Short mmCIF file of N, CA and C in Angstrom, two decimals:
data_model
loop_
_atom_site.label_atom_id
_atom_site.label_comp_id
_atom_site.label_asym_id
_atom_site.label_seq_id
_atom_site.Cartn_x
_atom_site.Cartn_y
_atom_site.Cartn_z
N ARG Z 2 0.47 -1.26 -0.01
CA ARG Z 2 0.22 -0.71 0.44
C ARG Z 2 0.66 0.89 -0.41
N ASP Z 3 0.49 2.02 -0.77
CA ASP Z 3 1.44 3.46 -0.97
C ASP Z 3 0.84 4.38 0.60
N ALA Z 4 1.81 5.26 0.85
CA ALA Z 4 1.92 6.52 2.02
C ALA Z 4 0.27 6.81 2.59
N ALA Z 5 -0.27 6.93 1.21
CA ALA Z 5 -1.74 7.49 1.84
C ALA Z 5 -2.80 6.53 1.92
N ALA Z 6 -2.61 5.91 1.55
CA ALA Z 6 -3.25 4.94 2.07
C ALA Z 6 -2.91 4.80 3.96
N LEU Z 7 -1.92 4.28 3.57
CA LEU Z 7 -1.53 3.61 4.89
C LEU Z 7 -1.66 4.62 6.12
N THR Z 8 -1.68 5.78 5.76
CA THR Z 8 -2.25 7.52 6.51
C THR Z 8 -3.78 6.76 6.85
N ARG Z 9 -4.81 6.51 5.57
CA ARG Z 9 -6.73 6.81 5.74
C ARG Z 9 -6.05 5.90 6.94
N ILE Z 10 -5.58 4.97 7.00
CA ILE Z 10 -6.39 3.89 7.68
C ILE Z 10 -6.12 3.50 9.14
N ILE Z 11 -4.84 4.26 9.07
CA ILE Z 11 -4.42 4.80 10.76
C ILE Z 11 -5.22 5.83 11.32
N GLU Z 12 -5.90 6.96 10.53
CA GLU Z 12 -6.14 8.10 10.90
C GLU Z 12 -7.60 7.22 11.37
N ARG Z 13 -8.55 6.42 10.32
CA ARG Z 13 -9.37 5.69 10.95
C ARG Z 13 -9.06 4.59 11.64
N LEU Z 14 -7.80 4.00 12.36
CA LEU Z 14 -7.11 3.25 13.43
C LEU Z 14 -7.80 4.38 14.91
N PHE Z 15 -7.21 5.07 14.87
CA PHE Z 15 -7.44 5.91 15.81
C PHE Z 15 -8.47 7.01 15.79
N ASP Z 16 -9.02 7.60 14.90
CA ASP Z 16 -10.22 7.98 15.26
C ASP Z 16 -11.75 6.95 16.11
N ARG Z 17 -11.07 5.56 15.42
CA ARG Z 17 -12.13 4.90 16.12
C ARG Z 17 -12.40 4.05 16.83
N GLU Z 18 -10.57 3.88 17.10
CA GLU Z 18 -10.26 2.29 18.46
C GLU Z 18 -9.60 3.47 19.52
N VAL Z 19 -8.64 4.25 18.96
CA VAL Z 19 -6.80 4.81 19.60
C VAL Z 19 -7.34 5.62 20.88
N ASN Z 20 -8.11 6.72 20.40
CA ASN Z 20 -8.40 7.65 20.55
C ASN Z 20 -9.79 7.07 21.47
N PRO Z 21 -10.51 6.33 21.34
CA PRO Z 21 -12.12 6.49 21.66
C PRO Z 21 -11.31 5.46 23.48
N ARG Z 22 -10.33 4.90 23.51
CA ARG Z 22 -9.61 4.18 24.43
C ARG Z 22 -8.94 5.11 25.49
N VAL Z 23 -7.97 6.50 24.70
CA VAL Z 23 -7.56 6.96 25.34
C VAL Z 23 -8.56 8.19 26.36
N ALA Z 24 -9.30 8.64 25.46
CA ALA Z 24 -10.35 9.58 26.15
C ALA Z 24 -10.59 10.09 26.85
N SER Z 25 -10.88 8.22 27.70
CA SER Z 25 -11.59 8.55 29.11
C SER Z 25 -10.67 8.68 29.69
N HIS Z 26 -8.87 8.79 29.39
CA HIS Z 26 -8.21 9.05 30.96
C HIS Z 26 -8.17 11.22 30.53
N GLY Z 27 -8.88 11.08 29.49
CA GLY Z 27 -8.31 12.86 29.35
C GLY Z 27 -7.37 13.08 27.87
N GLY Z 28 -7.08 11.61 27.38
CA GLY Z 28 -5.94 12.51 25.79
C GLY Z 28 -5.95 12.08 24.65
N GLN Z 29 -5.02 12.34 24.11
CA GLN Z 29 -5.93 12.31 22.31
C GLN Z 29 -4.32 11.48 22.16
N ILE Z 30 -4.22 10.86 20.74
CA ILE Z 30 -2.95 10.39 19.98
C ILE Z 30 -3.43 10.68 18.69
N SER Z 31 -2.72 11.72 18.19
CA SER Z 31 -2.33 11.85 16.79
C SER Z 31 -1.54 11.77 15.98
N LEU Z 32 -0.98 10.96 14.68
CA LEU Z 32 -0.34 11.29 13.65
C LEU Z 32 0.49 12.04 12.56
N VAL Z 33 1.56 12.02 13.32
CA VAL Z 33 2.03 13.27 12.49
C VAL Z 33 2.54 13.20 11.82
N GLY Z 34 2.77 11.91 11.53
CA GLY Z 34 3.43 11.79 10.00
C GLY Z 34 4.21 10.29 9.93
N LEU Z 35 4.29 10.23 8.38
CA LEU Z 35 4.28 8.44 7.91
C LEU Z 35 5.79 8.70 6.93
N GLU Z 36 6.35 8.80 7.34
CA GLU Z 36 8.30 8.13 6.53
C GLU Z 36 8.10 6.83 6.24
N GLY Z 37 8.00 6.35 5.05
CA GLY Z 37 8.12 4.97 4.69
C GLY Z 37 7.42 4.39 5.17
N THR Z 38 7.97 3.22 6.25
CA THR Z 38 7.23 2.98 7.75
C THR Z 38 7.81 2.59 8.68
N THR Z 39 7.77 4.56 8.70
CA THR Z 39 7.79 4.61 10.09
C THR Z 39 6.59 6.03 10.72
N LEU Z 40 6.39 5.63 11.40
CA LEU Z 40 4.81 6.38 12.28
C LEU Z 40 5.59 7.37 12.99
N ARG Z 41 4.85 9.12 13.06
CA ARG Z 41 5.71 9.40 14.00
C ARG Z 41 4.01 9.82 14.88
N ILE Z 42 4.02 9.80 15.80
CA ILE Z 42 2.85 10.73 16.24
C ILE Z 42 3.25 11.88 17.25
N ALA Z 43 2.11 12.39 18.15
CA ALA Z 43 2.04 13.00 18.72
C ALA Z 43 1.28 12.92 20.50
N MET Z 44 0.96 12.37 21.80
CA MET Z 44 0.48 12.34 22.43
C MET Z 44 -0.22 13.96 22.99
N GLY Z 45 -1.23 14.60 23.23
CA GLY Z 45 -1.72 14.73 23.98
C GLY Z 45 -2.63 14.82 24.53
N GLY Z 46 -2.49 15.95 25.57
CA GLY Z 46 -3.56 15.97 27.03
C GLY Z 46 -3.24 15.39 28.37
N GLY Z 47 -4.25 14.59 28.38
CA GLY Z 47 -3.46 13.63 29.69
C GLY Z 47 -3.11 12.99 29.14
N CYS Z 48 -1.85 12.38 27.57
CA CYS Z 48 -1.23 11.53 28.08
C CYS Z 48 0.33 12.04 27.51
N GLN Z 49 -0.47 13.36 27.28
CA GLN Z 49 1.44 14.21 27.64
C GLN Z 49 1.59 14.48 28.87
N GLY Z 50 3.14 13.63 28.93
CA GLY Z 50 3.48 13.66 30.62
C GLY Z 50 3.08 12.59 31.27
N CYS Z 51 2.61 11.65 31.17
CA CYS Z 51 1.71 11.15 31.87
C CYS Z 51 3.33 9.36 32.04
N SER Z 52 2.63 9.28 33.30
CA SER Z 52 3.84 8.25 33.08
C SER Z 52 3.77 6.78 32.75
N SER Z 53 2.60 6.66 31.76
CA SER Z 53 2.10 5.38 31.29
C SER Z 53 1.89 5.75 29.92
N SER Z 54 2.27 6.77 29.71
CA SER Z 54 2.27 6.96 28.16
C SER Z 54 3.21 6.09 26.82
N GLN Z 55 4.45 5.87 27.38
CA GLN Z 55 5.08 4.44 26.97
C GLN Z 55 4.67 3.26 26.48
N VAL Z 56 4.17 2.66 28.69
CA VAL Z 56 2.92 1.58 27.70
C VAL Z 56 1.95 1.27 26.88
N THR Z 57 1.42 2.69 26.98
CA THR Z 57 -0.03 2.78 25.84
C THR Z 57 0.31 2.13 24.69
N LEU Z 58 1.60 3.50 24.49
CA LEU Z 58 2.36 3.27 22.90
C LEU Z 58 2.74 2.24 22.99
N ARG Z 59 3.26 1.48 23.66
CA ARG Z 59 4.19 -0.08 23.03
C ARG Z 59 3.30 -1.18 23.33
N GLY Z 60 2.42 -0.75 24.51
CA GLY Z 60 1.88 -1.62 24.91
C GLY Z 60 -0.43 -2.23 23.73
N SER Z 61 -0.32 -0.83 23.65
CA SER Z 61 -1.66 -0.96 23.02
C SER Z 61 -1.52 -0.23 21.93
N VAL Z 62 -0.99 0.78 21.88
CA VAL Z 62 -1.19 1.21 20.28
C VAL Z 62 -0.95 0.84 19.04
N GLU Z 63 0.83 1.10 19.60
CA GLU Z 63 1.85 -0.14 19.12
C GLU Z 63 0.62 -1.69 18.21
N VAL Z 64 0.85 -2.06 18.23
CA VAL Z 64 -0.10 -3.41 18.73
C VAL Z 64 -1.17 -3.64 17.70
N MET Z 65 -2.60 -2.74 17.87
CA MET Z 65 -3.38 -1.82 17.07
C MET Z 65 -3.36 -1.24 16.04
N VAL Z 66 -1.86 -0.58 15.75
CA VAL Z 66 -1.19 -0.79 14.50
C VAL Z 66 -0.82 -0.95 13.82
N HIS Z 67 0.06 -2.45 13.80
CA HIS Z 67 0.65 -3.59 13.26
C HIS Z 67 -0.48 -4.47 12.76
N ARG Z 68 -2.00 -4.33 13.96
CA ARG Z 68 -2.95 -5.59 13.15
C ARG Z 68 -3.40 -4.67 12.40
N VAL Z 69 -3.69 -3.36 11.83
CA VAL Z 69 -4.02 -2.31 10.78
C VAL Z 69 -2.68 -2.72 9.29
N ALA Z 70 -1.51 -1.94 10.21
CA ALA Z 70 -0.90 -1.30 8.76
C ALA Z 70 0.43 -2.43 9.08
N PRO Z 71 0.42 -3.67 9.63
CA PRO Z 71 2.13 -4.78 9.53
C PRO Z 71 3.00 -4.13 8.91
N GLU Z 72 3.11 -3.84 7.42
CA GLU Z 72 4.09 -2.20 7.23
C GLU Z 72 5.15 -1.64 7.95
N ILE Z 73 3.66 -1.25 8.72
CA ILE Z 73 4.83 0.14 9.69
C ILE Z 73 5.84 -0.96 10.69
N THR Z 74 7.52 -0.21 10.93
CA THR Z 74 7.93 -0.91 11.83
C THR Z 74 8.32 -0.50 12.86
N GLU Z 75 8.32 1.47 13.08
CA GLU Z 75 8.90 1.96 13.57
C GLU Z 75 7.66 3.13 14.04
N ILE Z 76 7.38 2.62 15.42
CA ILE Z 76 6.85 4.23 15.30
C ILE Z 76 7.26 4.83 16.59
N ILE Z 77 7.74 6.19 16.10
CA ILE Z 77 8.04 7.82 17.28
C ILE Z 77 7.48 7.77 18.03
N ASP Z 78 7.48 8.85 19.27
CA ASP Z 78 6.71 9.71 20.21
C ASP Z 78 7.60 11.00 19.69
N VAL Z 79 6.23 11.78 19.28
CA VAL Z 79 7.66 13.04 18.71
C VAL Z 79 6.93 13.75 20.37
N THR Z 80 6.31 13.47 21.47
CA THR Z 80 5.47 14.37 22.11
C THR Z 80 6.51 14.97 23.15
N ASP Z 81 6.44 16.27 23.15
CA ASP Z 81 7.55 16.79 24.64
C ASP Z 81 6.31 16.78 25.71
N HIS Z 82 6.92 15.20 26.67
CA HIS Z 82 5.85 15.54 27.41
C HIS Z 82 6.89 16.05 28.73
N GLU Z 83 7.73 16.93 28.95
CA GLU Z 83 7.72 17.16 29.66
C GLU Z 83 7.08 18.93 29.57
N ALA Z 84 6.61 19.13 28.50
CA ALA Z 84 5.24 20.39 28.47
C ALA Z 84 3.94 19.42 28.88
N GLY Z 85 3.93 18.69 29.33
CA GLY Z 85 2.36 18.63 29.68
C GLY Z 85 2.15 18.97 30.65
N THR Z 86 0.58 19.45 30.55
CA THR Z 86 0.39 20.19 32.42
C THR Z 86 -0.73 20.33 32.86
N ASP Z 87 -1.36 18.81 32.05
CA ASP Z 87 -2.25 17.51 32.99
C ASP Z 87 -2.58 16.25 32.52
N PRO Z 88 -1.17 15.75 33.20
CA PRO Z 88 -1.21 13.68 32.83
C PRO Z 88 -1.59 13.55 33.33
N TYR Z 89 -2.46 12.30 32.89
CA TYR Z 89 -3.17 11.17 33.88
C TYR Z 89 -2.54 11.12 34.74
N LEU Z 90 -1.00 10.27 34.67
CA LEU Z 90 -0.82 9.62 35.70
C LEU Z 90 0.74 10.42 35.78
N ARG Z 91 1.08 10.56 36.79
CA ARG Z 91 2.32 10.99 37.24
C ARG Z 91 4.18 10.26 37.74
N GLY Z 92 4.99 9.97 38.04
CA GLY Z 92 5.00 10.15 39.05
C GLY Z 92 5.67 8.37 38.06
N PRO Z 93 6.85 7.37 38.76
CA PRO Z 93 6.54 5.89 38.36
C PRO Z 93 5.52 5.22 37.88
N VAL Z 94 5.62 4.30 37.28
CA VAL Z 94 5.16 3.74 35.99
C VAL Z 94 4.39 2.67 37.00
N ARG Z 95 3.68 1.80 37.61
CA ARG Z 95 3.07 0.63 38.50
C ARG Z 95 1.78 0.08 37.66
N LEU Z 96 2.42 -1.07 37.20
CA LEU Z 96 2.00 -2.53 36.68
C LEU Z 96 0.29 -2.62 37.36
N ALA Z 97 0.57 -2.42 38.14
CA ALA Z 97 -0.59 -3.25 39.42
C ALA Z 97 -2.02 -2.92 38.78
N PRO Z 98 -2.58 -4.01 38.92
CA PRO Z 98 -3.95 -3.69 38.01
C PRO Z 98 -5.02 -2.66 39.22
N LEU Z 99 -5.05 -3.43 40.32
CA LEU Z 99 -5.98 -2.98 41.50
C LEU Z 99 -5.97 -1.71 41.63
N ALA Z 100 -4.28 -1.24 41.40
CA ALA Z 100 -3.79 0.17 41.76
C ALA Z 100 -4.49 1.75 41.22
N ALA Z 101 -4.09 1.06 39.59
CA ALA Z 101 -4.46 2.24 38.95
C ALA Z 101 -6.07 2.18 39.29
N GLU Z 102 -6.90 0.63 38.98
CA GLU Z 102 -8.36 0.82 39.15
C GLU Z 102 -8.87 1.73 40.79
N ARG Z 103 -7.98 2.22 41.56
CA ARG Z 103 -8.36 2.43 42.16
C ARG Z 103 -7.95 3.80 42.78
N ARG Z 104 -6.98 4.14 41.49
CA ARG Z 104 -6.96 5.01 41.58
C ARG Z 104 -7.66 5.59 40.63
N ARG Z 105 -8.65 5.12 39.49
CA ARG Z 105 -9.49 5.98 38.36
C ARG Z 105 -10.28 6.27 39.17
N THR Z 106 -10.92 4.94 40.36
CA THR Z 106 -12.06 5.30 41.57
C THR Z 106 -11.49 6.73 42.12
N GLU Z 107 -10.53 6.94 42.85
CA GLU Z 107 -10.33 8.07 43.30
C GLU Z 107 -11.30 8.89 42.58
N ARG Z 108 -10.40 9.25 40.77
CA ARG Z 108 -10.21 10.32 39.80
C ARG Z 108 -11.82 10.64 39.65
N MET Z 109 -11.91 9.73 39.75
CA MET Z 109 -13.73 9.70 38.87
C MET Z 109 -14.40 10.82 39.97
N LYS Z 110 -14.30 10.40 41.70
CA LYS Z 110 -15.00 10.11 43.32
C LYS Z 110 -14.72 12.50 43.19
N ALA Z 111 -13.15 12.97 42.61
CA ALA Z 111 -13.28 13.87 43.28
C ALA Z 111 -13.83 15.04 42.03
#
């Protein structure tokens, strides 16, 4: 597939699957560019500066992109995470599901 077709496929994936998921944390992910088989993305909102942003990128977004566009060999996050003003999670990443669920519940109560 050519770059235009891949871009359309990935943008559709972001609109239909990726962004609805990260929106629950106040975030969004945008396609910045496609150069050959390298995809550049930017994270915004709650994803910008979030301590779990790379877990989200590698564990979810990358998997979804490879499902619809196996031609993509690399995904580069070009986000300035230091400039994030309202990240969903701050500090070290903890992958304990119960702790994450507890934090989410506390945020909903606040």
